[in-house]
Amino acid sequence: MLAERRHQLILRALRSGGPAAVTDLSEQLGVSPATIRRDLVKLEDDGLLTRVHGGAVVDEGDQPFAEVAEVRVSEKDSIAVRAAAMVRDGESVLLDIGTTAFRLARQLHGRRLTVITSNLVVYEELADDEGIELVMLGGMVRREYRSLVGFLTEDNLRQLHADWLFLGTSGVRPGGQVMDTTVVEVPVKRAMIKSSDRIVLLADAAKFPGTGMAKVCDAGDLDAVVTNAPVEPATRSSLDEAGVELIVAGKVQA
């Protein structure tokens, strides 16, 4: 059986039945466990699945905002506090879609800043703070994910410029690639990167490697990564090679 055909069958099995063990896939496809393991490595490198102990699971897209907002709150808050300390009053800040950006917005109250966002929850958080000049990007509303996307959002970004972008992610591959589970959000994230001077990725420990089938950018597009725990060696090496500053909440790793 050709490798491409095996890859199709592996993905189909994972999508229909959920996580699957290497031994189960080996029996279904009639090939050795070693072959399946190589296939899983290739499919993970391509961002099509996530390997777990003894097998793999396919990425199934974003959960609604309300569900994700209740997960790993303390970790996200530690990242948000460290990220907020990077910004000086008078600067402009672009906040990405997602829950970690929302936690960061909560740390910006009382500051004299310009905040640009397509994140509806960030808007709601900062709307009454008179010290913050708030710029809301237009676009198509994604109600479940509390965000705005589409060509209108991208066009707005081409007309703006920010000192900082704080970027969210669903996963960071060992090679340093920043991934996302939702294809429709990727063009907006890329437009945000082009519109900003300094790009900071906010990623808690669960995002290494996390999930995601669509690549947002490479490590070389980032200036810094703020996380809440040490990053595994392969990803750390990729970030170092790209000259990305790795900041663990509470301290800076040189």
mmCIF file of C-alpha atoms in Angstrom:
data_model
loop_
_atom_site.group_PDB
_atom_site.id
_atom_site.type_symbol
_atom_site.label_atom_id
_atom_site.label_comp_id
_atom_site.label_asym_id
_atom_site.label_seq_id
_atom_site.Cartn_x
_atom_site.Cartn_y
_atom_site.Cartn_z
ATOM 1 C CA MET A 1 0.000 0.000 0.000
ATOM 2 C CA LEU A 2 1.318 3.436 -0.954
ATOM 3 C CA ALA A 3 2.165 5.808 1.907
ATOM 4 C CA GLU A 4 -0.307 8.425 0.684
ATOM 5 C CA ARG A 5 -3.128 5.878 0.778
ATOM 6 C CA ARG A 6 -2.119 4.762 4.276
ATOM 7 C CA HIS A 7 -2.161 8.370 5.445
ATOM 8 C CA GLN A 8 -5.690 8.828 4.105
ATOM 9 C CA LEU A 9 -6.895 5.675 5.865
ATOM 10 C CA ILE A 10 -5.226 6.641 9.155
ATOM 11 C CA LEU A 11 -6.910 10.057 9.141
ATOM 12 C CA ARG A 12 -10.248 8.509 8.235
ATOM 13 C CA ALA A 13 -9.961 6.023 11.119
ATOM 14 C CA LEU A 14 -9.103 8.762 13.616
ATOM 15 C CA ARG A 15 -11.918 11.038 12.461
ATOM 16 C CA SER A 16 -14.513 8.295 12.636
ATOM 17 C CA GLY A 17 -13.430 6.579 15.836
ATOM 18 C CA GLY A 18 -11.456 9.106 17.860
ATOM 19 C CA PRO A 19 -7.982 8.372 19.307
ATOM 20 C CA ALA A 20 -6.451 5.130 18.064
ATOM 21 C CA ALA A 21 -3.504 3.044 19.229
ATOM 22 C CA VAL A 22 -0.585 2.170 16.965
ATOM 23 C CA THR A 23 -1.378 -1.542 17.348
ATOM 24 C CA ASP A 24 -5.003 -1.025 16.262
ATOM 25 C CA LEU A 25 -3.989 0.978 13.181
ATOM 26 C CA SER A 26 -1.346 -1.613 12.345
ATOM 27 C CA GLU A 27 -3.946 -4.385 12.362
ATOM 28 C CA GLN A 28 -6.495 -2.357 10.367
ATOM 29 C CA LEU A 29 -4.025 -1.458 7.620
ATOM 30 C CA GLY A 30 -2.044 -4.699 7.599
ATOM 31 C CA VAL A 31 1.361 -3.061 8.089
ATOM 32 C CA SER A 32 3.930 -3.128 10.873
ATOM 33 C CA PRO A 33 3.704 -0.887 13.966
ATOM 34 C CA ALA A 34 7.015 0.697 12.915
ATOM 35 C CA THR A 35 5.449 1.770 9.614
ATOM 36 C CA ILE A 36 2.458 3.255 11.427
ATOM 37 C CA ARG A 37 4.754 5.168 13.781
ATOM 38 C CA ARG A 38 6.617 6.678 10.816
ATOM 39 C CA ASP A 39 3.299 7.603 9.216
ATOM 40 C CA LEU A 40 2.123 9.299 12.415
ATOM 41 C CA VAL A 41 5.346 11.318 12.628
ATOM 42 C CA LYS A 42 4.863 12.506 9.047
ATOM 43 C CA LEU A 43 1.193 13.385 9.583
ATOM 44 C CA GLU A 44 2.009 15.262 12.786
ATOM 45 C CA ASP A 45 4.761 17.219 11.007
ATOM 46 C CA ASP A 46 2.143 18.174 8.421
ATOM 47 C CA GLY A 47 -0.163 19.380 11.216
ATOM 48 C CA LEU A 48 -2.876 16.808 10.488
ATOM 49 C CA LEU A 49 -2.910 14.954 13.802
ATOM 50 C CA THR A 50 -1.368 14.922 17.263
ATOM 51 C CA ARG A 51 0.574 11.951 18.562
ATOM 52 C CA VAL A 52 -0.301 10.790 22.056
ATOM 53 C CA HIS A 53 1.113 7.978 24.166
ATOM 54 C CA GLY A 54 0.732 4.782 22.155
ATOM 55 C CA GLY A 55 -1.190 6.308 19.251
ATOM 56 C CA ALA A 56 -2.670 9.486 17.826
ATOM 57 C CA VAL A 57 -5.716 11.744 17.757
ATOM 58 C CA VAL A 58 -6.895 13.940 14.909
ATOM 59 C CA ASP A 59 -7.410 17.667 15.454
ATOM 60 C CA GLU A 60 -11.114 18.517 15.456
ATOM 61 C CA GLY A 61 -11.089 22.322 15.444
ATOM 62 C CA ASP A 62 -11.736 25.001 18.007
ATOM 63 C CA GLN A 63 -13.992 24.616 21.000
ATOM 64 C CA PRO A 64 -16.450 27.453 21.604
ATOM 65 C CA PHE A 65 -14.920 30.421 23.427
ATOM 66 C CA ALA A 66 -16.998 29.911 26.582
ATOM 67 C CA GLU A 67 -15.596 26.387 27.023
ATOM 68 C CA VAL A 68 -11.954 27.306 26.412
ATOM 69 C CA ALA A 69 -12.191 30.372 28.673
ATOM 70 C CA GLU A 70 -12.597 28.108 31.718
ATOM 71 C CA VAL A 71 -9.505 26.011 30.987
ATOM 72 C CA ARG A 72 -6.030 26.676 32.498
ATOM 73 C CA VAL A 73 -7.043 30.119 33.764
ATOM 74 C CA SER A 74 -4.177 30.501 36.265
ATOM 75 C CA GLU A 75 -1.613 29.575 33.601
ATOM 76 C CA LYS A 76 -3.067 32.094 31.173
ATOM 77 C CA ASP A 77 -3.103 34.771 33.876
ATOM 78 C CA SER A 78 0.583 34.260 34.666
ATOM 79 C CA ILE A 79 1.374 34.671 30.956
ATOM 80 C CA ALA A 80 -0.864 37.752 30.742
ATOM 81 C CA VAL A 81 0.829 39.483 33.674
ATOM 82 C CA ARG A 82 4.278 38.953 32.130
ATOM 83 C CA ALA A 83 3.123 40.069 28.691
ATOM 84 C CA ALA A 84 1.474 43.239 30.027
ATOM 85 C CA ALA A 85 4.777 44.217 31.660
ATOM 86 C CA MET A 86 6.419 44.317 28.218
ATOM 87 C CA VAL A 87 4.248 47.233 27.068
ATOM 88 C CA ARG A 88 4.932 50.887 27.892
ATOM 89 C CA ASP A 89 2.255 53.529 28.233
ATOM 90 C CA GLY A 90 1.607 55.381 25.000
ATOM 91 C CA GLU A 91 2.184 52.332 22.813
ATOM 92 C CA SER A 92 -0.272 50.543 20.528
ATOM 93 C CA VAL A 93 -1.175 46.909 21.174
ATOM 94 C CA LEU A 94 -2.856 44.486 18.781
ATOM 95 C CA LEU A 95 -4.642 41.652 20.592
ATOM 96 C CA ASP A 96 -5.443 38.444 18.762
ATOM 97 C CA ILE A 97 -8.545 36.291 18.903
ATOM 98 C CA GLY A 98 -8.672 33.867 21.828
ATOM 99 C CA THR A 99 -8.833 33.429 25.564
ATOM 100 C CA THR A 100 -5.229 34.239 26.493
ATOM 101 C CA ALA A 101 -5.521 37.596 24.731
ATOM 102 C CA PHE A 102 -8.647 38.205 26.792
ATOM 103 C CA ARG A 103 -6.732 37.482 30.008
ATOM 104 C CA LEU A 104 -4.074 39.939 28.829
ATOM 105 C CA ALA A 105 -6.716 42.611 28.203
ATOM 106 C CA ARG A 106 -7.745 42.322 31.851
ATOM 107 C CA GLN A 107 -4.177 43.257 32.831
ATOM 108 C CA LEU A 108 -4.250 46.472 30.783
ATOM 109 C CA HIS A 109 -6.846 48.361 32.807
ATOM 110 C CA GLY A 110 -5.678 51.760 33.975
ATOM 111 C CA ARG A 111 -2.969 52.015 31.319
ATOM 112 C CA ARG A 112 -2.662 54.724 28.674
ATOM 113 C CA LEU A 113 -2.641 52.604 25.525
ATOM 114 C CA THR A 114 -4.206 52.083 22.140
ATOM 115 C CA VAL A 115 -5.649 48.579 21.858
ATOM 116 C CA ILE A 116 -6.628 47.175 18.457
ATOM 117 C CA THR A 117 -8.548 43.904 18.284
ATOM 118 C CA SER A 118 -11.052 41.688 16.488
ATOM 119 C CA ASN A 119 -11.733 39.884 19.769
ATOM 120 C CA LEU A 120 -15.250 40.743 20.953
ATOM 121 C CA VAL A 121 -14.506 39.725 24.533
ATOM 122 C CA VAL A 122 -11.490 42.046 24.628
ATOM 123 C CA TYR A 123 -13.754 44.839 23.383
ATOM 124 C CA GLU A 124 -16.306 44.107 26.108
ATOM 125 C CA GLU A 125 -13.568 44.029 28.758
ATOM 126 C CA LEU A 126 -12.019 47.380 27.806
ATOM 127 C CA ALA A 127 -14.999 49.334 26.439
ATOM 128 C CA ASP A 128 -15.540 51.309 29.660
ATOM 129 C CA ASP A 129 -11.860 52.032 30.350
ATOM 130 C CA GLU A 130 -11.498 55.680 29.315
ATOM 131 C CA GLY A 131 -7.706 55.584 29.473
ATOM 132 C CA ILE A 132 -7.555 53.102 26.609
ATOM 133 C CA GLU A 133 -8.164 54.161 23.021
ATOM 134 C CA LEU A 134 -9.983 51.131 21.678
ATOM 135 C CA VAL A 135 -10.027 50.254 17.978
ATOM 136 C CA MET A 136 -12.408 47.495 16.904
ATOM 137 C CA LEU A 137 -11.664 45.772 13.607
ATOM 138 C CA GLY A 138 -14.628 45.043 11.340
ATOM 139 C CA GLY A 139 -15.522 41.712 9.789
ATOM 140 C CA MET A 140 -17.817 38.726 9.850
ATOM 141 C CA VAL A 141 -18.930 37.784 13.370
ATOM 142 C CA ARG A 142 -18.161 34.255 14.582
ATOM 143 C CA ARG A 143 -20.602 34.151 17.487
ATOM 144 C CA GLU A 144 -19.422 30.936 19.139
ATOM 145 C CA TYR A 145 -15.806 32.077 19.060
ATOM 146 C CA ARG A 146 -16.469 35.746 19.938
ATOM 147 C CA SER A 147 -14.373 37.075 17.087
ATOM 148 C CA LEU A 148 -14.440 38.905 13.759
ATOM 149 C CA VAL A 149 -12.811 37.432 10.651
ATOM 150 C CA GLY A 150 -12.773 37.758 6.873
ATOM 151 C CA PHE A 151 -11.586 40.156 4.189
ATOM 152 C CA LEU A 152 -12.994 43.206 5.982
ATOM 153 C CA THR A 153 -10.870 42.415 9.044
ATOM 154 C CA GLU A 154 -7.796 41.897 6.876
ATOM 155 C CA ASP A 155 -8.447 45.153 4.985
ATOM 156 C CA ASN A 156 -8.752 47.079 8.258
ATOM 157 C CA LEU A 157 -5.400 45.688 9.369
ATOM 158 C CA ARG A 158 -3.699 46.876 6.185
ATOM 159 C CA GLN A 159 -4.646 50.428 7.192
ATOM 160 C CA LEU A 160 -3.274 50.164 10.743
ATOM 161 C CA HIS A 161 0.041 49.643 12.484
ATOM 162 C CA ALA A 162 0.805 48.461 16.017
ATOM 163 C CA ASP A 163 3.884 48.517 18.221
ATOM 164 C CA TRP A 164 3.010 45.085 19.616
ATOM 165 C CA LEU A 165 1.061 42.041 18.526
ATOM 166 C CA PHE A 166 0.178 39.468 21.162
ATOM 167 C CA LEU A 167 -0.653 36.382 19.157
ATOM 168 C CA GLY A 168 -2.541 33.277 20.283
ATOM 169 C CA THR A 169 -2.106 29.733 19.015
ATOM 170 C CA SER A 170 -3.555 26.259 19.302
ATOM 171 C CA GLY A 171 -0.142 24.607 18.972
ATOM 172 C CA VAL A 172 3.585 25.069 18.363
ATOM 173 C CA ARG A 173 5.359 22.290 16.461
ATOM 174 C CA PRO A 174 8.865 21.132 17.452
ATOM 175 C CA GLY A 175 10.175 22.932 14.353
ATOM 176 C CA GLY A 176 8.809 26.216 15.715
ATOM 177 C CA GLN A 177 5.816 26.453 13.363
ATOM 178 C CA VAL A 178 2.845 28.275 14.924
ATOM 179 C CA MET A 179 -0.388 26.416 14.144
ATOM 180 C CA ASP A 180 -4.121 27.014 14.348
ATOM 181 C CA THR A 181 -7.114 24.692 14.278
ATOM 182 C CA THR A 182 -9.387 27.067 12.353
ATOM 183 C CA VAL A 183 -8.400 27.883 8.779
ATOM 184 C CA VAL A 184 -10.648 30.966 8.571
ATOM 185 C CA GLU A 185 -8.675 32.702 11.328
ATOM 186 C CA VAL A 186 -5.246 32.161 9.764
ATOM 187 C CA PRO A 187 -5.384 35.017 7.184
ATOM 188 C CA VAL A 188 -6.365 37.442 9.957
ATOM 189 C CA LYS A 189 -3.450 36.305 12.120
ATOM 190 C CA ARG A 190 -1.046 36.689 9.190
ATOM 191 C CA ALA A 191 -2.384 40.197 8.503
ATOM 192 C CA MET A 192 -1.854 41.041 12.180
ATOM 193 C CA ILE A 193 1.779 39.937 11.919
ATOM 194 C CA LYS A 194 2.358 42.167 8.876
ATOM 195 C CA SER A 195 0.800 45.125 10.704
ATOM 196 C CA SER A 196 2.988 44.944 13.816
ATOM 197 C CA ASP A 197 6.549 45.833 14.812
ATOM 198 C CA ARG A 198 7.046 43.219 17.524
ATOM 199 C CA ILE A 199 5.343 39.816 17.527
ATOM 200 C CA VAL A 200 4.897 38.010 20.838
ATOM 201 C CA LEU A 201 3.345 34.548 20.971
ATOM 202 C CA LEU A 202 1.306 33.720 24.078
ATOM 203 C CA ALA A 203 1.349 29.948 24.620
ATOM 204 C CA ASP A 204 0.762 27.980 27.807
ATOM 205 C CA ALA A 205 2.509 24.646 28.295
ATOM 206 C CA ALA A 206 -0.372 22.690 26.733
ATOM 207 C CA LYS A 207 0.369 24.363 23.372
ATOM 208 C CA PHE A 208 3.650 22.446 22.976
ATOM 209 C CA PRO A 209 2.863 20.724 20.650
ATOM 210 C CA GLY A 210 -0.867 21.411 21.062
ATOM 211 C CA THR A 211 -3.048 21.025 17.983
ATOM 212 C CA GLY A 212 -3.625 22.646 14.609
ATOM 213 C CA MET A 213 -3.759 21.778 10.928
ATOM 214 C CA ALA A 214 -3.047 25.232 9.462
ATOM 215 C CA LYS A 215 0.280 27.033 9.750
ATOM 216 C CA VAL A 216 0.136 30.679 10.812
ATOM 217 C CA CYS A 217 3.852 31.474 10.689
ATOM 218 C CA ASP A 218 7.340 30.156 11.356
ATOM 219 C CA ALA A 219 9.504 30.760 14.406
ATOM 220 C CA GLY A 220 11.473 33.365 12.452
ATOM 221 C CA ASP A 221 8.399 35.596 12.304
ATOM 222 C CA LEU A 222 8.320 35.878 16.097
ATOM 223 C CA ASP A 223 10.267 38.173 18.406
ATOM 224 C CA ALA A 224 9.344 36.424 21.647
ATOM 225 C CA VAL A 225 7.307 33.601 23.164
ATOM 226 C CA VAL A 226 5.745 34.003 26.600
ATOM 227 C CA THR A 227 4.820 30.754 28.316
ATOM 228 C CA ASN A 228 4.245 29.435 31.827
ATOM 229 C CA ALA A 229 6.634 26.482 31.870
ATOM 230 C CA PRO A 230 9.936 25.336 30.327
ATOM 231 C CA VAL A 231 9.584 24.344 26.677
ATOM 232 C CA GLU A 232 10.623 20.876 25.533
ATOM 233 C CA PRO A 233 14.167 20.729 24.039
ATOM 234 C CA ALA A 234 13.331 20.332 20.326
ATOM 235 C CA THR A 235 11.067 23.382 20.256
ATOM 236 C CA ARG A 236 13.460 25.351 22.457
ATOM 237 C CA SER A 237 16.251 24.620 19.966
ATOM 238 C CA SER A 238 14.105 25.787 17.025
ATOM 239 C CA LEU A 239 13.228 29.031 18.803
ATOM 240 C CA ASP A 240 16.856 29.640 19.748
ATOM 241 C CA GLU A 241 18.007 29.085 16.161
ATOM 242 C CA ALA A 242 15.433 31.621 14.953
ATOM 243 C CA GLY A 243 16.587 34.195 17.535
ATOM 244 C CA VAL A 244 13.286 34.151 19.420
ATOM 245 C CA GLU A 245 13.363 35.299 23.045
ATOM 246 C CA LEU A 246 11.780 32.663 25.288
ATOM 247 C CA ILE A 247 10.154 34.172 28.360
ATOM 248 C CA VAL A 248 8.841 31.924 31.130
ATOM 249 C CA ALA A 249 6.368 33.809 33.297
ATOM 250 C CA GLY A 250 8.326 35.210 36.205
ATOM 251 C CA LYS A 251 11.735 34.989 34.558
ATOM 252 C CA VAL A 252 13.545 35.319 31.222
ATOM 253 C CA GLN A 253 15.541 32.456 29.753
ATOM 254 C CA ALA A 254 18.633 33.709 27.948
#
